[in-house]
Short mmCIF file of C-alpha atoms and ligand atoms in Angstrom, two decimals:
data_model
loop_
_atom_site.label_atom_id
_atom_site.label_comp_id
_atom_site.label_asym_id
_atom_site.label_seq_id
_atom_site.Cartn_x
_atom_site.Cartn_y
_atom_site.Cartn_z
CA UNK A 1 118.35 101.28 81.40
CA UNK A 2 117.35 103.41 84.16
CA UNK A 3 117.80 102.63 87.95
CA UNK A 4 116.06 103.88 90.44
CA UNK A 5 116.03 104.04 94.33
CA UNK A 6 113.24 104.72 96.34
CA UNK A 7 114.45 105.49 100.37
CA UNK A 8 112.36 105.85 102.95
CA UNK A 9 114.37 106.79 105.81
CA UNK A 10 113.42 106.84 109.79
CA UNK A 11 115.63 107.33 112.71
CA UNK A 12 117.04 103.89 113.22
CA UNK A 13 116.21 102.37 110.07
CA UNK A 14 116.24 102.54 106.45
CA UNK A 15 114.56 101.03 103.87
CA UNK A 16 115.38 100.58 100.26
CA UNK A 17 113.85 99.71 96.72
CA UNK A 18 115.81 99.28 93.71
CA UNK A 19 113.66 99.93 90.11
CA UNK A 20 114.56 99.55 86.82
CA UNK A 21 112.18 102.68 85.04
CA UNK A 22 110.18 103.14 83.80
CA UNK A 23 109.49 99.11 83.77
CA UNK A 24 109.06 99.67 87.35
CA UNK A 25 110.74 96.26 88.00
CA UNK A 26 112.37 95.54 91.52
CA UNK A 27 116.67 94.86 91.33
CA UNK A 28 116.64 94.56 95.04
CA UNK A 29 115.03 95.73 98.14
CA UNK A 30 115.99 95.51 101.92
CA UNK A 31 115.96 97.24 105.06
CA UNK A 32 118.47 98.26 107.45
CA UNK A 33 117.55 98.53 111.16
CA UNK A 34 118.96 99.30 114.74
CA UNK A 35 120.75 102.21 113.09
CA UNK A 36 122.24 103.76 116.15
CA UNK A 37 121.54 100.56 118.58
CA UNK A 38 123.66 97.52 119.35
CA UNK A 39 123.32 95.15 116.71
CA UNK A 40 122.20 96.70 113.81
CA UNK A 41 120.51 94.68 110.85
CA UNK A 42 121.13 94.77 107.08
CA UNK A 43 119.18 92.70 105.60
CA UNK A 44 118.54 92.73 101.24
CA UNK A 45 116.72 90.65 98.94
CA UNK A 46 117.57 90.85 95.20
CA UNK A 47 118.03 88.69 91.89
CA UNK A 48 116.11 85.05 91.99
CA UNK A 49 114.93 85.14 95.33
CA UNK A 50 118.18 85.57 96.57
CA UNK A 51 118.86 86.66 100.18
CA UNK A 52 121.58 88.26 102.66
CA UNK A 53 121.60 89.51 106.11
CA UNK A 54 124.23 90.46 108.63
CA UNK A 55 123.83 91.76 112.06
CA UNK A 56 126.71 94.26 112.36
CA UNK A 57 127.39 97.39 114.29
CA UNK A 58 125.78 100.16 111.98
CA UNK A 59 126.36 103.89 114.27
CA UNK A 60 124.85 105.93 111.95
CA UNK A 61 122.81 106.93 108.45
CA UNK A 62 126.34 107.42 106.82
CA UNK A 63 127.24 103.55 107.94
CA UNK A 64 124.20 102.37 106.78
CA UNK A 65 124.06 103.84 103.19
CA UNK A 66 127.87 103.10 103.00
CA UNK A 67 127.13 99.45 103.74
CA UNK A 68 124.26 99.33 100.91
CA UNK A 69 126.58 100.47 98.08
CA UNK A 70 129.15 97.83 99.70
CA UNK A 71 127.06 95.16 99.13
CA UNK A 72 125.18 96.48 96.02
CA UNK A 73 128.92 95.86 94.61
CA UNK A 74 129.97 93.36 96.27
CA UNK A 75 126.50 91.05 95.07
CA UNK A 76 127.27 92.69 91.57
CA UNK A 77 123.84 94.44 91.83
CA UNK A 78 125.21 97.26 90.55
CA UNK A 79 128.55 97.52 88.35
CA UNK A 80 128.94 101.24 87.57
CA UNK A 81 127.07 103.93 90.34
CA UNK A 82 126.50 106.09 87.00
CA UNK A 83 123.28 103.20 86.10
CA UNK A 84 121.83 104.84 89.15
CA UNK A 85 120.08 108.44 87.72
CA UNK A 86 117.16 109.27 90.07
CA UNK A 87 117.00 108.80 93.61
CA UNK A 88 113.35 109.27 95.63
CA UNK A 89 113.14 110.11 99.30
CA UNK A 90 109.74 109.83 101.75
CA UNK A 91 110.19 112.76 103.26
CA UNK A 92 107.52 112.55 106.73
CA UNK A 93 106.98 116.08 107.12
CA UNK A 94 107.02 119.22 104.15
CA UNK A 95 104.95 121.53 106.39
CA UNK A 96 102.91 124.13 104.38
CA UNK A 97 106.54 124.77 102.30
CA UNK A 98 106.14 121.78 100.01
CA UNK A 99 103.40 121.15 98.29
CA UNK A 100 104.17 119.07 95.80
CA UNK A 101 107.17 116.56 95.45
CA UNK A 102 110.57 118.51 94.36
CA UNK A 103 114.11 118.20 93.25
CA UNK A 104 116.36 118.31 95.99
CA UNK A 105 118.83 120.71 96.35
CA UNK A 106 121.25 122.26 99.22
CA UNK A 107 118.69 124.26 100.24
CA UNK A 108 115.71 122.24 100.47
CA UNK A 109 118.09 119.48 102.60
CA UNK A 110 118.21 122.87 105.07
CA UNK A 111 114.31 123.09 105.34
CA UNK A 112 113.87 119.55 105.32
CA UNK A 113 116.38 119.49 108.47
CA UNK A 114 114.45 122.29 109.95
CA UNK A 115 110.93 120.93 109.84
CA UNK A 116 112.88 118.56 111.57
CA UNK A 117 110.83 120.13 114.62
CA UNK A 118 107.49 118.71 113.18
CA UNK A 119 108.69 115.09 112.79
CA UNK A 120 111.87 114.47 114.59
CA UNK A 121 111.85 110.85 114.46
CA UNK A 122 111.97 111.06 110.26
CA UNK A 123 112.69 114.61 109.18
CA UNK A 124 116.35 115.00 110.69
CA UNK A 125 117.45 111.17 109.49
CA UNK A 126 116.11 111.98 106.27
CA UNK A 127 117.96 115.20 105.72
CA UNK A 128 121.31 113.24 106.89
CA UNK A 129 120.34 110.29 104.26
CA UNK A 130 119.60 112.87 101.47
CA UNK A 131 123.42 114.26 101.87
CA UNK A 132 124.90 110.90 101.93
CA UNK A 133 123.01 110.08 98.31
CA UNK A 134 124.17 113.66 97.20
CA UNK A 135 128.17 112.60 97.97
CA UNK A 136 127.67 108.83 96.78
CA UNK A 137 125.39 109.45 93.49
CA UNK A 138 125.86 113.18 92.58
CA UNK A 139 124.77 112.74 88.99
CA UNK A 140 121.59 111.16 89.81
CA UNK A 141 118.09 113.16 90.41
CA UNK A 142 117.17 113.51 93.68
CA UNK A 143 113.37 114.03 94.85
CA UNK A 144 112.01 114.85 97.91
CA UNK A 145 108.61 113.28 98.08
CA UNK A 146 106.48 114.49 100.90
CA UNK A 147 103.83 112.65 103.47
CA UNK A 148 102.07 115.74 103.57
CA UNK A 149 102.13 117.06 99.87
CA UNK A 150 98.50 115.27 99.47
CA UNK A 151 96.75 116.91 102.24
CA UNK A 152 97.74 120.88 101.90
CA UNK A 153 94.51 120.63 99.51
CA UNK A 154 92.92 120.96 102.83
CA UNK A 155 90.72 123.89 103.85
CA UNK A 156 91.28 126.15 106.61
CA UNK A 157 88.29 124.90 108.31
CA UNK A 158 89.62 121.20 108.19
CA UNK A 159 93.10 121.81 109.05
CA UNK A 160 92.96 124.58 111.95
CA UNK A 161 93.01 123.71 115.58
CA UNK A 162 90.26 125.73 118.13
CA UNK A 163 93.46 127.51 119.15
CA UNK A 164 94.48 130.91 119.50
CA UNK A 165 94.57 132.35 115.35
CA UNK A 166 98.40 133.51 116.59
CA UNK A 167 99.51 129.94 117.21
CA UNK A 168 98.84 128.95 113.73
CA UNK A 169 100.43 132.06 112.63
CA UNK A 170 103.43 132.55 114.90
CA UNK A 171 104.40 129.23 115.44
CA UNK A 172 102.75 127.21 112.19
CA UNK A 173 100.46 125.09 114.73
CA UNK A 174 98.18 123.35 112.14
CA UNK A 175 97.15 119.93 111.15
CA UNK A 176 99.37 118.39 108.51
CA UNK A 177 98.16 114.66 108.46
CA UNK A 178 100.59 112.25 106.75
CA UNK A 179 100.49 108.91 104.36
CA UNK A 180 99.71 111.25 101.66
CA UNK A 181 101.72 109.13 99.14
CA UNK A 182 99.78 106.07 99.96
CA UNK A 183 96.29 107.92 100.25
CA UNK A 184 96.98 109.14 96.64
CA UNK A 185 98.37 106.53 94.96
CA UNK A 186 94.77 104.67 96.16
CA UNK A 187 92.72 107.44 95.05
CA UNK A 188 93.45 107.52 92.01
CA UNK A 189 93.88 103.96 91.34
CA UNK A 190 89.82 103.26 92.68
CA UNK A 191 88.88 105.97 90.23
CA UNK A 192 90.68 103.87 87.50
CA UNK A 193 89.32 100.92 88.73
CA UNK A 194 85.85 102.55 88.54
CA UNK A 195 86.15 103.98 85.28
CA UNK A 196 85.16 107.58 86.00
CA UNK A 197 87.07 110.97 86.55
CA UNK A 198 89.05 110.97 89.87
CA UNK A 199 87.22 114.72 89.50
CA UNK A 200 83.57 113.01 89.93
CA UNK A 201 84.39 111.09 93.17
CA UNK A 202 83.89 111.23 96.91
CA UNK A 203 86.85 108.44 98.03
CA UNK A 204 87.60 107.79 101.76
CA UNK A 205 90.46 106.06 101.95
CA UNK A 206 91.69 104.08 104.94
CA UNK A 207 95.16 103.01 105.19
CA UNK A 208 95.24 100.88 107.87
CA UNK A 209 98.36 99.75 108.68
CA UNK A 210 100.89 99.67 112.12
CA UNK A 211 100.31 103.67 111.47
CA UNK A 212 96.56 104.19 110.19
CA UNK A 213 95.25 107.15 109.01
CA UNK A 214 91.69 107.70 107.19
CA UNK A 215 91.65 110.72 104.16
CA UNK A 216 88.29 112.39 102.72
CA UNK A 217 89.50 112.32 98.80
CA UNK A 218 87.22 114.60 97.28
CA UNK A 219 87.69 115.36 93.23
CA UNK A 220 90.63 113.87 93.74
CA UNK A 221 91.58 116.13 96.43
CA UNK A 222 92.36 115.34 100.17
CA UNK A 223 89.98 117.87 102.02
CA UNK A 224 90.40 116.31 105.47
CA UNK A 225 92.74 113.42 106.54
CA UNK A 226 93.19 111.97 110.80
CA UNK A 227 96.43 112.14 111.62
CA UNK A 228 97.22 116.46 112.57
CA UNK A 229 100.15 117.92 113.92
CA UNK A 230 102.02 115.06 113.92
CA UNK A 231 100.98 111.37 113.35
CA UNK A 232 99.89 110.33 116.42
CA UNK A 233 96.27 111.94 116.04
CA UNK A 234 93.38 110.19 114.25
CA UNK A 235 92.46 106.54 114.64
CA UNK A 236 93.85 103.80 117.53
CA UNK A 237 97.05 102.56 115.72
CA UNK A 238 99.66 99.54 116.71
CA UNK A 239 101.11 101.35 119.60
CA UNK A 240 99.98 104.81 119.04
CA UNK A 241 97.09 106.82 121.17
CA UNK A 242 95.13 108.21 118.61
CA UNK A 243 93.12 110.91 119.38
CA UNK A 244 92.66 111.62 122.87
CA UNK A 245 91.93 114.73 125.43
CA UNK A 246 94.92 116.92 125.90
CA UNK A 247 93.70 117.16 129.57
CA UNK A 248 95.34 114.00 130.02
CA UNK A 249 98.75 115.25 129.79
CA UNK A 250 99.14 117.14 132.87
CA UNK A 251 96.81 114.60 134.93
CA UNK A 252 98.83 111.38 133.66
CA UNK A 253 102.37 113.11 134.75
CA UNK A 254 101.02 113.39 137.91
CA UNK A 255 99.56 110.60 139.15
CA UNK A 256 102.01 108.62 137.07
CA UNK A 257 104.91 110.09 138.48
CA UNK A 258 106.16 110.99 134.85
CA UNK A 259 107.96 114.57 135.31
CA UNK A 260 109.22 114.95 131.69
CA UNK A 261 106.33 115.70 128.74
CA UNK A 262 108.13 114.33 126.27
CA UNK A 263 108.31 110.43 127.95
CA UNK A 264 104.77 111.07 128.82
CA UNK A 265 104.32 111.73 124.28
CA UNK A 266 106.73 108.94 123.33
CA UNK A 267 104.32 106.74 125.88
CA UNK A 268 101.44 107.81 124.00
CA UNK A 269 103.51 107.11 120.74
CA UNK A 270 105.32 103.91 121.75
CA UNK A 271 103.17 102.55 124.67
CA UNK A 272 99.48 102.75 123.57
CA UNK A 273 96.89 101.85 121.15
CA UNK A 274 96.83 97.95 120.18
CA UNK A 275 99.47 97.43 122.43
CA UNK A 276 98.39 99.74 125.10
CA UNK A 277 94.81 99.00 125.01
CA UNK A 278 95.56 94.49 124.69
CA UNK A 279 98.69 94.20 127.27
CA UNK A 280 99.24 91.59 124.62
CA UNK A 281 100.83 92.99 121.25
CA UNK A 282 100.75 95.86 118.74
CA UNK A 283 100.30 93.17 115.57
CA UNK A 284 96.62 92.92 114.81
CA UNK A 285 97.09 89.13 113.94
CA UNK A 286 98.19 88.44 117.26
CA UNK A 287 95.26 90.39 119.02
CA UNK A 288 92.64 88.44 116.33
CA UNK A 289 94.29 85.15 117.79
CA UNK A 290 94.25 86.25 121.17
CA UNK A 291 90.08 87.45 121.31
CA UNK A 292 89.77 84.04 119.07
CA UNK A 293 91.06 82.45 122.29
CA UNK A 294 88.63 84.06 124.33
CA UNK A 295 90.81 87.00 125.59
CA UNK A 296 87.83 89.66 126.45
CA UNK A 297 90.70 92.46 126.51
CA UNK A 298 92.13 91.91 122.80
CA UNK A 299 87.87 91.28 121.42
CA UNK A 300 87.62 95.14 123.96
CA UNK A 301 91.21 95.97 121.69
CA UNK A 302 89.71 94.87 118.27
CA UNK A 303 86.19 96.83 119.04
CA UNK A 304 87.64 99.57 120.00
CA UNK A 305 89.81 100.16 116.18
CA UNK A 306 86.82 99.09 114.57
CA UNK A 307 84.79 101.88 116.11
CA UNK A 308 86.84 104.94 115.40
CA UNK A 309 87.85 104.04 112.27
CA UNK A 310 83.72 103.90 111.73
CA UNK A 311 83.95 107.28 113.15
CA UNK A 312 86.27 108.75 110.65
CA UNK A 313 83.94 107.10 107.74
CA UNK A 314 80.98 108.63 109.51
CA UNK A 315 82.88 112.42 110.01
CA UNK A 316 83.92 112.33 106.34
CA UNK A 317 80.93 111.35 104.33
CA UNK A 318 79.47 114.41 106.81
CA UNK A 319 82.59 116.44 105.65
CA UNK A 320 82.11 115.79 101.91
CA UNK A 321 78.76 115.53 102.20
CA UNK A 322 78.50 112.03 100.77
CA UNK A 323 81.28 109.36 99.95
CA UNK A 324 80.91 107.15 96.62
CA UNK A 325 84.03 104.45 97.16
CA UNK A 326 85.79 103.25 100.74
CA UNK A 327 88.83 102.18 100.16
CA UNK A 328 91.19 100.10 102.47
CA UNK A 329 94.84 99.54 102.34
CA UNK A 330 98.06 99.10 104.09
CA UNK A 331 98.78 95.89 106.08
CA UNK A 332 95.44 95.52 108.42
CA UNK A 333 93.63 97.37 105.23
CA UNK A 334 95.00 94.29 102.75
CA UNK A 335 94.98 91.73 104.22
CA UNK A 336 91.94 91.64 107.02
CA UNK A 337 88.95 90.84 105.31
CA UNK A 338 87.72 90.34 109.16
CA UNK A 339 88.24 94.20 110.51
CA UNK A 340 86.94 95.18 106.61
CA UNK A 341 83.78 93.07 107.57
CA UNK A 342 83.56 94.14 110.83
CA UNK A 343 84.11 97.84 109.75
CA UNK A 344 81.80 98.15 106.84
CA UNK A 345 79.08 96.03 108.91
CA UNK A 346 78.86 98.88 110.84
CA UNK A 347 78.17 102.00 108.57
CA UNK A 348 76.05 99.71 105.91
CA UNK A 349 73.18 102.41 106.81
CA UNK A 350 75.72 104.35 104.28
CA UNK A 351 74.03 102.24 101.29
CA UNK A 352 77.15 99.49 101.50
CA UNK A 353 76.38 96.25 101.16
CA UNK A 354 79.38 94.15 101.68
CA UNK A 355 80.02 90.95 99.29
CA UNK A 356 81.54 88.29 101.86
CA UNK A 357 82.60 86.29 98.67
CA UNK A 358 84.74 89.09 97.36
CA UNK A 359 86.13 90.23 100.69
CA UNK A 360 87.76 87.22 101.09
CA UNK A 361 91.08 88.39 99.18
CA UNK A 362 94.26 90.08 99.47
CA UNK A 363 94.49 91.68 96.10
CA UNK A 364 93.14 94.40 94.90
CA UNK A 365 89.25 93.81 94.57
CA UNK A 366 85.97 95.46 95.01
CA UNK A 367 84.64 93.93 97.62
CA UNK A 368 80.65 95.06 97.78
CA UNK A 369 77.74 93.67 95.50
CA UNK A 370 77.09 95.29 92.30
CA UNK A 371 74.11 97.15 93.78
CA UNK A 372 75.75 98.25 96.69
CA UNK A 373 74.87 101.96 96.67
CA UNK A 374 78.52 103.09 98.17
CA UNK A 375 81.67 100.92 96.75
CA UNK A 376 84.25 99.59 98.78
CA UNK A 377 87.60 98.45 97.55
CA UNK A 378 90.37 96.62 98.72
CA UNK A 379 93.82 98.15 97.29
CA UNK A 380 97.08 97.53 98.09
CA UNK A 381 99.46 100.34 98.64
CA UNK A 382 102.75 100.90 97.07
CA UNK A 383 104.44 104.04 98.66
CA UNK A 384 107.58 102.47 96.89
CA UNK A 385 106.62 102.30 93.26
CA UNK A 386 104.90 105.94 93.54
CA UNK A 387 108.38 107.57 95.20
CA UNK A 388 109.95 106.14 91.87
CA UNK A 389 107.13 107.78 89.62
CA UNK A 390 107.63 110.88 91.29
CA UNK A 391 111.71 110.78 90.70
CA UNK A 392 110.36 109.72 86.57
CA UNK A 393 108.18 112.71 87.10
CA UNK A 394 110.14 115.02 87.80
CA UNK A 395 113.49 114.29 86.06
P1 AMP B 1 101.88 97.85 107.86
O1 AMP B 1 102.33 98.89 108.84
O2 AMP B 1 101.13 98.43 106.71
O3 AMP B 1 102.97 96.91 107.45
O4 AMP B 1 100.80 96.94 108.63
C1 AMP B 1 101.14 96.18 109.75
C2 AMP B 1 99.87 95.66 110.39
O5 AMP B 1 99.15 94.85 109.46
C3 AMP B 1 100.13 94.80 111.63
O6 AMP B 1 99.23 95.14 112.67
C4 AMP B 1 99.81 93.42 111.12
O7 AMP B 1 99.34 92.57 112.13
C5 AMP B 1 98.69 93.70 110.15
N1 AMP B 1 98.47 92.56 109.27
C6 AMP B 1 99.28 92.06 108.31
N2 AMP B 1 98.73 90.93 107.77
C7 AMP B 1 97.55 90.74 108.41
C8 AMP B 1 96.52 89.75 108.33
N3 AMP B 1 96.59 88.73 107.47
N4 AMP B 1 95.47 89.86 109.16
C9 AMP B 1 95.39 90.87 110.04
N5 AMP B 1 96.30 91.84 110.17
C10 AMP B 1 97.38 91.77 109.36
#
């Protein structure tokens, strides 16, 4: 049997999925955090519902993978590295080099490293984790599967900034987007739950999660998605801005008294949206408990995402010129049927006529009547499983 990892790397944490393949069944998953920080975290789930965690010093990547094949031994997860053959990394950013998912080599670790410049809090751990696998598992495939892969379907018009032409040409200044993993592996899975061609749709797909990001899927193609240069554009996230005036930048530093531009972007990264926005918390549970309590700020909080991710619907059924299936995933995405409701109630001038019944859920549902004119489905996401594909994929 075939076993296969799926790694999605970040700069202080890592987080792991084990698969048997093709069954696609889970040996063990877990997550390793505070890589780099005082008390780092392991922390891994595997067999019947058993569970380990140890707070430990963990300095860097190489600690941190070390200490997974120490206790994928040790918990006799795995007895022989050589049961391991394919090993799939999230890669954040592929720039306009990668356009589909690929086998890793020496020399794509290199690029990967240097589009470290486009998403330094991923690209540079990643590259460092990818060499680690290399030395521990050299026999397995590795693949390199991209955030941005989905997305460099966009057109020039959709993915150019009013700049200068020479910026995007000397210097590669572009939108990118990212999720593209998730935004695909939705896409095509609401075509399959519709029963037509992926080919015949207009999908917009909103993965809504502590990172959000809305994609226009058309044919199956992503022809404009939020996020841009880097993923702090697009929609009001947990802590991040969203889109905002660039104008600020200069005229924030000053009267805040913030001298360095990079605190005053890892403040609009770190600082702002929910939590910015609330005072009270980037987790969208706490900020529906807190307007539920009569906290005017969180309701202002809540309002606020609601209306720009109605924006983004309204932008992309105006960029594909119509939209035949919404579909929402990731953790607010799944699991609020309130921001769904409170979304959807919003654009029903679309034609969508939202099924309270069937919005009440989880799972994966469609959640509109049967004559609602536009669909909208509820679908939850599984970056995970579709890293693994693409290591199956590509072997
Ligand atoms: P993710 O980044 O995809 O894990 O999503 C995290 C976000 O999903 C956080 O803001 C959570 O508060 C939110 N979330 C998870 N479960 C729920 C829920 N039942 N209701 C509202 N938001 C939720």
């Amino acid at each position: 049997m075939s076993k296969t990892f799926s790694i999605n790397a970040g700069s202080s944490s890592l987080k792991f999925q084990l698969y048997n393949m093709p069954e696609e069944t889970v040996i063990a998953k877990g997550l390793v955090e505070r890589i780099g920080l005082d008390n780092g975290v392991f922390s891994i789930e595997y067999g019947d519902d058993q569970e380990f965690e140890i707070t430990t010093d963990i300095p860097d990547h190489g600690v941190a993978v070390g200490l997974l094949f120490d206790y994928l031994k040790e918990f006799n997860i795995i007895d022989d590295l050589n049961e391991i053959d394919g090993v799939g990394h999230r890669v954040v950013a592929g720039g306009e080099i990668f356009k589909d998912s690929t086998v890793v080599t020496e020399k794509v670790i290199e690029q990967v490293d240097e589009l470290g410049e486009f998403a330094p809090l991923h690209n540079y751990a990643e590259a460092v984790v990818m060499r680690e696998f290399a030395e521990r598992v050299p026999g397995a495939t590795m693949v390199a599967v991209f955030d941005t892969s989905f997305h460099t379907t966009m057109p020039a018009e959709n993915y150019l900034y009013s700049l200068p032409y020479e910026y995007y040409e000397d210097y590669a200044a572009r939108k990118y987007g990212a999720h593209g993993t998730s935004h695909n592996y939705v896409s095509r899975r609401a075509a399959e739950i519709v029963g037509k061609p992926i080919e015949e749709l207009k999908i917009i797909t909103c993965h809504l999660g502590n990172g959000a990001s809305i994609t226009a899927v058309d044919g199956g193609k992503s022809v404009d998605t939020s996020m841009g240069f880097t993923p702090l554009a697009g929609v009001t996230m947990g802590t991040r801005t969203g889109d905002i005036d660039a104008s600020l930048i200069p005229y924030l530093m000053e009267k805040t008294g913030v001298t360095d531009v990079k605190e005053m972007i890892n403040i609009f990264n770190k600082k702002s949206g929910l939590l910015g926005l609330s005072g009270v918390s980037s987790d969208m549970r706490d900020i529906e408990a807190e307007a539920d309590a009569g906290n005017e700020r969180a309701q202002l909080t809540l309002d606020i995402f609601v209306n720009r991710v109605q924006k983004y619907i309204g932008q992309y059924a105006a960029v594909m010129n119509g939209v035949d299936i919404i579909v929402f995933t990731a953790g607010i995405g799944e699991n609020s049927g309130r921001q769904r409701k409170a979304i959807l109630d919003g654009v029903s001038w679309f034609g969508i006529e939202l099924d309270e019944e069937r919005n009440d859920t989880r799972k994966e549902a469609i959640i509109t009547t049967d004559d609602s004119k536009v669909m909208a489905i509820n679908i939850p996401t599984n970056e995970e499983v579709e890293i693994a594909r693409e290591v199956e994929r590509l072997k």
